[in-house]
CSV table of C-alpha atoms and ligand atoms in Angstrom, one decimal:
chain,number,residue,atom,x,y,z
A,1,UNK,CA,77.3,146.0,58.9
A,2,UNK,CA,76.3,145.5,62.5
A,3,UNK,CA,79.3,144.2,64.7
A,4,UNK,CA,77.1,142.1,66.8
A,5,UNK,CA,74.2,139.6,66.5
A,6,UNK,CA,72.2,139.9,69.2
A,7,UNK,CA,68.9,138.2,70.2
A,8,UNK,CA,66.9,140.0,73.4
A,9,UNK,CA,64.7,137.7,76.0
A,10,UNK,CA,62.9,139.8,78.1
A,11,UNK,CA,59.4,140.4,80.0
A,12,UNK,CA,58.7,143.7,79.0
A,13,UNK,CA,58.0,145.6,81.6
A,14,UNK,CA,59.2,149.0,81.4
A,15,UNK,CA,62.6,149.2,81.6
A,16,UNK,CA,62.6,145.8,79.1
A,17,UNK,CA,60.7,148.2,76.8
A,18,UNK,CA,63.6,151.2,76.8
A,19,UNK,CA,66.0,148.7,76.5
A,20,UNK,CA,64.7,147.6,73.2
A,21,UNK,CA,63.9,150.5,72.1
A,22,UNK,CA,67.4,151.3,72.7
A,23,UNK,CA,68.7,148.2,71.0
A,24,UNK,CA,66.3,148.9,67.7
A,25,UNK,CA,67.8,152.6,67.9
A,26,UNK,CA,71.5,150.7,67.3
A,27,UNK,CA,71.1,149.2,63.8
A,28,UNK,CA,74.8,150.4,62.9
A,29,UNK,CA,76.3,148.3,66.2
A,30,UNK,CA,73.5,145.4,66.8
A,31,UNK,CA,71.3,142.8,64.4
A,32,UNK,CA,68.5,142.1,66.4
A,33,UNK,CA,67.6,138.7,64.7
A,34,UNK,CA,64.6,138.0,67.3
A,35,UNK,CA,63.0,138.5,70.4
A,36,UNK,CA,62.1,135.8,73.0
A,37,UNK,CA,59.6,136.3,75.5
A,38,UNK,CA,58.9,135.4,78.8
A,39,UNK,CA,56.4,135.4,81.8
A,40,UNK,CA,57.8,137.5,84.5
A,41,UNK,CA,56.5,141.2,85.6
A,42,UNK,CA,53.5,140.3,83.9
A,43,UNK,CA,52.2,137.3,82.6
A,44,UNK,CA,53.2,135.6,79.1
A,45,UNK,CA,50.2,136.9,76.8
A,46,UNK,CA,51.1,140.6,78.0
A,47,UNK,CA,54.8,140.5,77.6
A,48,UNK,CA,54.8,138.7,74.1
A,49,UNK,CA,52.2,141.2,73.1
A,50,UNK,CA,54.4,144.4,74.7
A,51,UNK,CA,57.3,143.5,73.0
A,52,UNK,CA,55.2,143.3,69.5
A,53,UNK,CA,53.8,147.0,70.5
A,54,UNK,CA,57.6,148.5,71.3
A,55,UNK,CA,58.4,146.9,67.4
A,56,UNK,CA,55.8,148.9,65.8
A,57,UNK,CA,56.7,152.0,68.1
A,58,UNK,CA,60.3,151.6,66.9
A,59,UNK,CA,58.8,151.1,63.0
A,60,UNK,CA,60.6,147.5,63.3
A,61,UNK,CA,57.8,145.3,63.0
A,62,UNK,CA,60.1,142.6,60.7
A,63,UNK,CA,61.7,141.4,63.7
A,64,UNK,CA,60.0,138.5,64.9
A,65,UNK,CA,58.9,137.6,68.5
A,66,UNK,CA,58.6,134.2,69.9
A,67,UNK,CA,56.5,133.1,73.2
A,68,UNK,CA,58.3,131.3,75.6
A,69,UNK,CA,57.9,130.4,78.8
A,70,UNK,CA,54.3,130.8,80.2
A,71,UNK,CA,55.7,129.7,83.7
A,72,UNK,CA,58.9,129.2,85.7
A,73,UNK,CA,60.6,125.8,85.0
A,74,UNK,CA,59.7,124.0,88.8
A,75,UNK,CA,57.7,126.9,90.9
A,76,UNK,CA,54.4,129.0,90.6
A,77,UNK,CA,55.0,132.4,89.1
A,78,UNK,CA,55.0,135.3,90.6
A,79,UNK,CA,55.1,138.9,89.0
A,80,UNK,CA,56.0,142.4,89.5
A,81,UNK,CA,53.5,145.5,90.1
A,82,UNK,CA,55.9,148.6,89.9
A,83,UNK,CA,55.6,147.9,85.9
A,84,UNK,CA,51.3,148.4,85.8
A,85,UNK,CA,48.4,146.1,84.8
A,86,UNK,CA,49.4,146.2,81.0
A,87,UNK,CA,53.3,146.0,81.7
A,88,UNK,CA,54.1,148.9,80.1
A,89,UNK,CA,52.8,151.9,83.2
A,90,UNK,CA,49.2,151.9,81.1
A,91,UNK,CA,50.8,154.2,78.7
A,92,UNK,CA,49.7,154.1,75.1
A,93,UNK,CA,51.9,152.5,72.8
A,94,UNK,CA,50.9,151.5,69.7
A,95,UNK,CA,48.9,148.1,69.0
A,96,UNK,CA,51.2,145.3,67.5
A,97,UNK,CA,51.9,146.1,63.5
A,98,UNK,CA,53.0,141.8,63.6
A,99,UNK,CA,51.6,138.9,64.1
A,100,UNK,CA,52.5,136.4,67.0
A,101,UNK,CA,54.9,134.1,66.0
A,102,UNK,CA,53.8,130.2,66.1
A,103,UNK,CA,56.9,128.7,67.2
A,104,UNK,CA,58.1,128.4,70.8
A,105,UNK,CA,61.2,130.5,71.8
A,106,UNK,CA,63.0,127.8,73.4
A,107,UNK,CA,62.9,125.7,70.5
A,108,UNK,CA,64.0,128.9,68.2
A,109,UNK,CA,66.9,129.1,70.5
A,110,UNK,CA,67.8,125.8,70.2
A,111,UNK,CA,67.9,125.6,66.7
A,112,UNK,CA,69.3,129.3,66.2
A,113,UNK,CA,72.3,129.4,68.7
A,114,UNK,CA,73.1,125.7,67.3
A,115,UNK,CA,73.2,127.0,63.5
A,116,UNK,CA,75.7,129.6,64.6
A,117,UNK,CA,78.5,128.6,67.0
A,118,UNK,CA,80.3,131.4,68.5
A,119,UNK,CA,78.1,134.6,66.7
A,120,UNK,CA,75.0,135.4,68.9
A,121,UNK,CA,75.3,137.5,71.7
A,122,UNK,CA,72.0,136.6,74.4
A,123,UNK,CA,70.5,139.3,76.1
A,124,UNK,CA,68.2,138.2,79.0
A,125,UNK,CA,66.4,141.2,80.4
A,126,UNK,CA,64.0,138.8,82.4
A,127,UNK,CA,64.1,135.4,84.5
A,128,UNK,CA,65.8,132.5,82.3
A,129,UNK,CA,63.1,130.2,81.8
A,130,UNK,CA,63.6,130.0,78.2
A,131,UNK,CA,67.4,129.3,78.0
A,132,UNK,CA,67.0,127.1,81.1
A,133,UNK,CA,64.5,125.2,79.2
A,134,UNK,CA,66.6,125.0,76.2
A,135,UNK,CA,69.7,123.3,78.3
A,136,UNK,CA,67.6,121.1,80.2
A,137,UNK,CA,66.6,119.8,76.4
A,138,UNK,CA,70.4,120.5,75.4
A,139,UNK,CA,72.8,120.6,77.9
A,140,UNK,CA,75.7,122.1,75.8
A,141,UNK,CA,73.3,124.7,73.9
A,142,UNK,CA,74.5,127.8,76.2
A,143,UNK,CA,78.1,127.4,74.8
A,144,UNK,CA,77.5,127.8,72.0
A,145,UNK,CA,76.5,131.5,72.1
A,146,UNK,CA,79.3,134.0,71.9
A,147,UNK,CA,78.0,135.1,75.5
A,148,UNK,CA,75.0,135.4,77.6
A,149,UNK,CA,74.6,139.2,79.1
A,150,UNK,CA,71.6,138.9,81.3
A,151,UNK,CA,70.1,141.5,84.3
A,152,UNK,CA,69.9,139.7,87.3
A,153,UNK,CA,71.2,138.6,90.3
A,154,UNK,CA,72.7,140.9,93.0
A,155,UNK,CA,76.2,140.5,95.4
A,156,UNK,CA,74.3,142.8,97.6
A,157,UNK,CA,70.8,143.3,98.7
A,158,UNK,CA,67.8,142.2,96.9
A,159,UNK,CA,65.0,144.1,95.4
A,160,UNK,CA,62.1,141.5,96.4
A,161,UNK,CA,63.7,140.3,99.5
A,162,UNK,CA,66.4,141.1,101.2
A,163,UNK,CA,68.6,138.7,99.6
A,164,UNK,CA,67.0,138.1,96.0
A,165,UNK,CA,67.1,140.2,93.2
A,166,UNK,CA,63.4,140.0,90.9
A,167,UNK,CA,64.6,138.1,87.4
A,168,UNK,CA,66.5,135.2,90.1
A,169,UNK,CA,63.8,135.3,92.4
A,170,UNK,CA,61.0,134.1,89.6
A,171,UNK,CA,63.1,131.3,88.0
A,172,UNK,CA,66.1,130.5,90.2
A,173,UNK,CA,66.5,127.3,88.9
A,174,UNK,CA,66.5,128.5,85.6
A,175,UNK,CA,69.1,131.3,86.8
A,176,UNK,CA,71.2,128.3,88.1
A,177,UNK,CA,71.5,126.3,85.1
A,178,UNK,CA,72.0,129.6,82.9
A,179,UNK,CA,75.0,130.2,85.3
A,180,UNK,CA,76.4,126.3,85.0
A,181,UNK,CA,76.1,126.6,81.4
A,182,UNK,CA,79.6,126.8,80.5
A,183,UNK,CA,78.7,129.6,78.6
A,184,UNK,CA,80.8,133.4,79.0
A,185,UNK,CA,77.8,135.0,81.0
A,186,UNK,CA,78.3,138.7,81.4
A,187,UNK,CA,76.1,139.8,84.6
A,188,UNK,CA,74.9,142.9,85.6
A,189,UNK,CA,72.7,142.7,88.9
A,190,UNK,CA,71.6,145.2,91.4
A,191,UNK,CA,75.0,146.7,92.1
A,192,UNK,CA,75.4,148.1,89.3
A,193,UNK,CA,72.1,149.2,87.8
A,194,UNK,CA,71.0,150.9,90.9
A,195,UNK,CA,74.2,153.3,90.1
A,196,UNK,CA,72.2,154.3,87.3
A,197,UNK,CA,68.5,155.8,89.3
A,198,UNK,CA,65.9,157.5,86.8
A,199,UNK,CA,66.0,161.3,88.3
A,200,UNK,CA,63.9,164.6,88.1
A,201,UNK,CA,66.9,165.6,86.2
A,202,UNK,CA,66.9,162.9,83.9
A,203,UNK,CA,63.6,162.5,83.2
A,204,UNK,CA,63.8,166.3,82.2
A,205,UNK,CA,66.9,165.2,79.7
A,206,UNK,CA,64.8,162.5,78.0
A,207,UNK,CA,61.2,164.9,77.8
A,208,UNK,CA,64.0,167.4,75.7
A,209,UNK,CA,64.1,164.3,73.3
A,210,UNK,CA,61.2,165.5,70.9
A,211,UNK,CA,60.5,161.7,69.3
A,212,UNK,CA,57.2,159.7,70.1
A,213,UNK,CA,59.9,156.5,71.2
A,214,UNK,CA,61.5,159.2,73.8
A,215,UNK,CA,58.0,160.5,74.6
A,216,UNK,CA,57.2,156.8,75.6
A,217,UNK,CA,59.8,155.9,77.3
A,218,UNK,CA,59.6,159.2,79.0
A,219,UNK,CA,56.5,158.5,80.2
A,220,UNK,CA,56.6,154.9,81.3
A,221,UNK,CA,60.1,155.5,83.1
A,222,UNK,CA,58.3,158.5,84.8
A,223,UNK,CA,55.4,156.0,85.5
A,224,UNK,CA,58.2,152.9,86.7
A,225,UNK,CA,60.2,155.6,88.7
A,226,UNK,CA,57.3,155.7,91.3
A,227,UNK,CA,58.3,152.4,92.5
A,228,UNK,CA,62.1,151.5,91.2
A,229,UNK,CA,63.7,154.1,90.2
A,230,UNK,CA,67.0,151.8,88.9
A,231,UNK,CA,67.2,151.7,84.8
A,232,UNK,CA,68.0,148.1,85.2
A,233,UNK,CA,67.8,146.2,81.5
A,234,UNK,CA,69.2,149.1,79.7
A,235,UNK,CA,72.5,148.7,80.7
A,236,UNK,CA,73.2,145.0,79.1
A,237,UNK,CA,72.5,146.6,75.6
A,238,UNK,CA,74.4,149.6,76.7
A,239,UNK,CA,77.3,147.4,78.0
A,240,UNK,CA,77.2,145.9,74.8
A,241,UNK,CA,77.5,149.1,72.7
A,242,UNK,CA,79.7,150.8,75.6
A,243,UNK,CA,81.4,148.5,77.4
A,244,UNK,CA,83.7,151.2,78.3
A,245,UNK,CA,81.1,152.9,80.5
A,246,UNK,CA,81.4,149.6,82.7
A,247,UNK,CA,83.9,147.7,84.9
A,248,UNK,CA,83.6,144.2,86.7
A,249,UNK,CA,85.7,141.5,87.6
A,250,UNK,CA,85.6,137.8,87.2
A,251,UNK,CA,83.7,135.6,89.8
A,252,UNK,CA,82.0,132.5,90.8
A,253,UNK,CA,77.9,133.1,90.7
A,254,UNK,CA,75.3,130.6,92.1
A,255,UNK,CA,72.2,130.8,92.9
A,256,UNK,CA,70.6,129.6,96.2
A,257,UNK,CA,67.4,127.0,95.2
A,258,UNK,CA,67.3,125.5,98.5
A,259,UNK,CA,67.1,127.8,101.6
A,260,UNK,CA,63.7,129.2,101.7
A,261,UNK,CA,64.3,132.4,103.3
A,262,UNK,CA,67.3,132.9,101.0
A,263,UNK,CA,65.5,131.7,97.5
A,264,UNK,CA,67.2,133.5,94.9
A,265,UNK,CA,69.7,134.5,96.1
A,266,UNK,CA,72.8,135.4,93.9
A,267,UNK,CA,76.2,133.9,95.6
A,268,UNK,CA,78.6,135.8,94.3
A,269,UNK,CA,82.5,135.0,95.1
A,270,UNK,CA,85.9,136.9,93.5
A,271,UNK,CA,88.1,134.0,92.4
A,272,UNK,CA,91.6,133.5,93.8
A,273,UNK,CA,94.5,132.2,92.3
A,274,UNK,CA,94.8,129.7,95.7
A,275,UNK,CA,91.2,129.1,95.3
A,276,UNK,CA,89.6,125.5,94.2
A,277,UNK,CA,86.4,127.6,92.5
A,278,UNK,CA,86.4,129.0,89.1
A,279,UNK,CA,85.2,132.1,87.6
A,280,UNK,CA,81.7,131.6,85.6
A,281,UNK,CA,80.6,135.1,85.2
A,282,UNK,CA,82.0,138.5,84.6
A,283,UNK,CA,80.1,140.3,87.1
A,284,UNK,CA,79.8,144.0,86.9
A,285,UNK,CA,79.8,146.0,89.6
A,286,UNK,CA,80.6,150.1,88.2
A,287,UNK,CA,78.2,151.9,85.8
A,288,UNK,CA,79.3,155.2,84.5
A,289,UNK,CA,75.5,156.3,84.5
A,290,UNK,CA,75.8,159.7,83.4
A,291,UNK,CA,77.3,158.6,80.0
A,292,UNK,CA,74.6,155.6,80.0
A,293,UNK,CA,71.7,158.0,79.9
A,294,UNK,CA,73.7,160.3,77.2
A,295,UNK,CA,74.0,157.2,75.1
A,296,UNK,CA,70.0,156.1,75.9
A,297,UNK,CA,69.2,159.8,74.5
A,298,UNK,CA,71.3,160.0,72.5
A,299,UNK,CA,69.9,157.0,70.6
A,300,UNK,CA,66.5,157.4,71.2
A,301,UNK,CA,66.5,161.2,69.3
A,302,UNK,CA,67.5,158.4,66.4
A,303,UNK,CA,64.0,156.6,66.4
A,304,UNK,CA,61.0,157.8,64.6
B,401,BDR,C1,64.1,143.3,87.1
B,401,BDR,O1,62.9,143.1,87.6
B,401,BDR,C2,62.2,143.4,86.3
B,401,BDR,O2,60.9,144.1,87.7
B,401,BDR,C3,62.8,144.0,85.9
B,401,BDR,O3,62.3,144.6,84.4
B,401,BDR,C4,64.4,143.9,85.8
B,401,BDR,O4,64.4,143.0,84.7
B,401,BDR,C5,65.2,144.4,87.9
B,401,BDR,O5,65.2,143.3,89.2
B,402,CA,CA1,62.8,142.6,83.1
């Protein structure tokens, strides 16, 4: 029986797609209840459809995909270019083998998390608009999760502006709501994901895996690597599968939503026993990148 029950909230997106494949290839450890889609890298109609294409590639069309927020909570949406026009680098993944769900992601999260208190790890790979909107409706809802493991933020340099990381910058108000929600948050930001670059050697390692899923992951990452070399989102799933590959420390984290220049910046402060601030997140700052890539290759070999 899988040891962890998860929901993946994402905006595929190439590295989101690879993270989904890693989760789908790990049914012994992870029971994936559903995917919830959000606008982010590309528009919601594309991220929702791309999620279903990834599920078709992994021959897991029974996993439901719920469409979520079509825009950030308070501001206009801006996408990313590194994932190509379709969000998957133009790599020909199969057409979806399932229909979209009629029900919205926020509704689904509210009911499912409340119905299984303390059981579900919510894995967030995109802007945090869906869980953010869920907390607007029910402020205590994320405390029903086992944990929220998210890719977002940076203690150091940003990637959209000198200060801000993409997922936090797209919807900083949502990121703030999640960080202030009282949930157990594990944050994997740029400080850690940049330690796992997609190198030529790693692309060759992936090319040697002879499955359709590995071939698609290779082709997507080869495209992605021209614009961003860090393997961001798969770090979240790898953290659930092999936490021993990662280390971090408990910190106080908040997000800048007022100062224009630092908009979306995460403010990360280690917590001192003498200070007044309480930690609200485990901030991961180290990964064994070779271990991460070995895990990815080993798992992609298990898919069709
Ligand atoms: C994050 O931004 C997106 O482009 C990636 O999918 C990842 O979630 C990295 O900043
Ligand atoms: Ca993403």
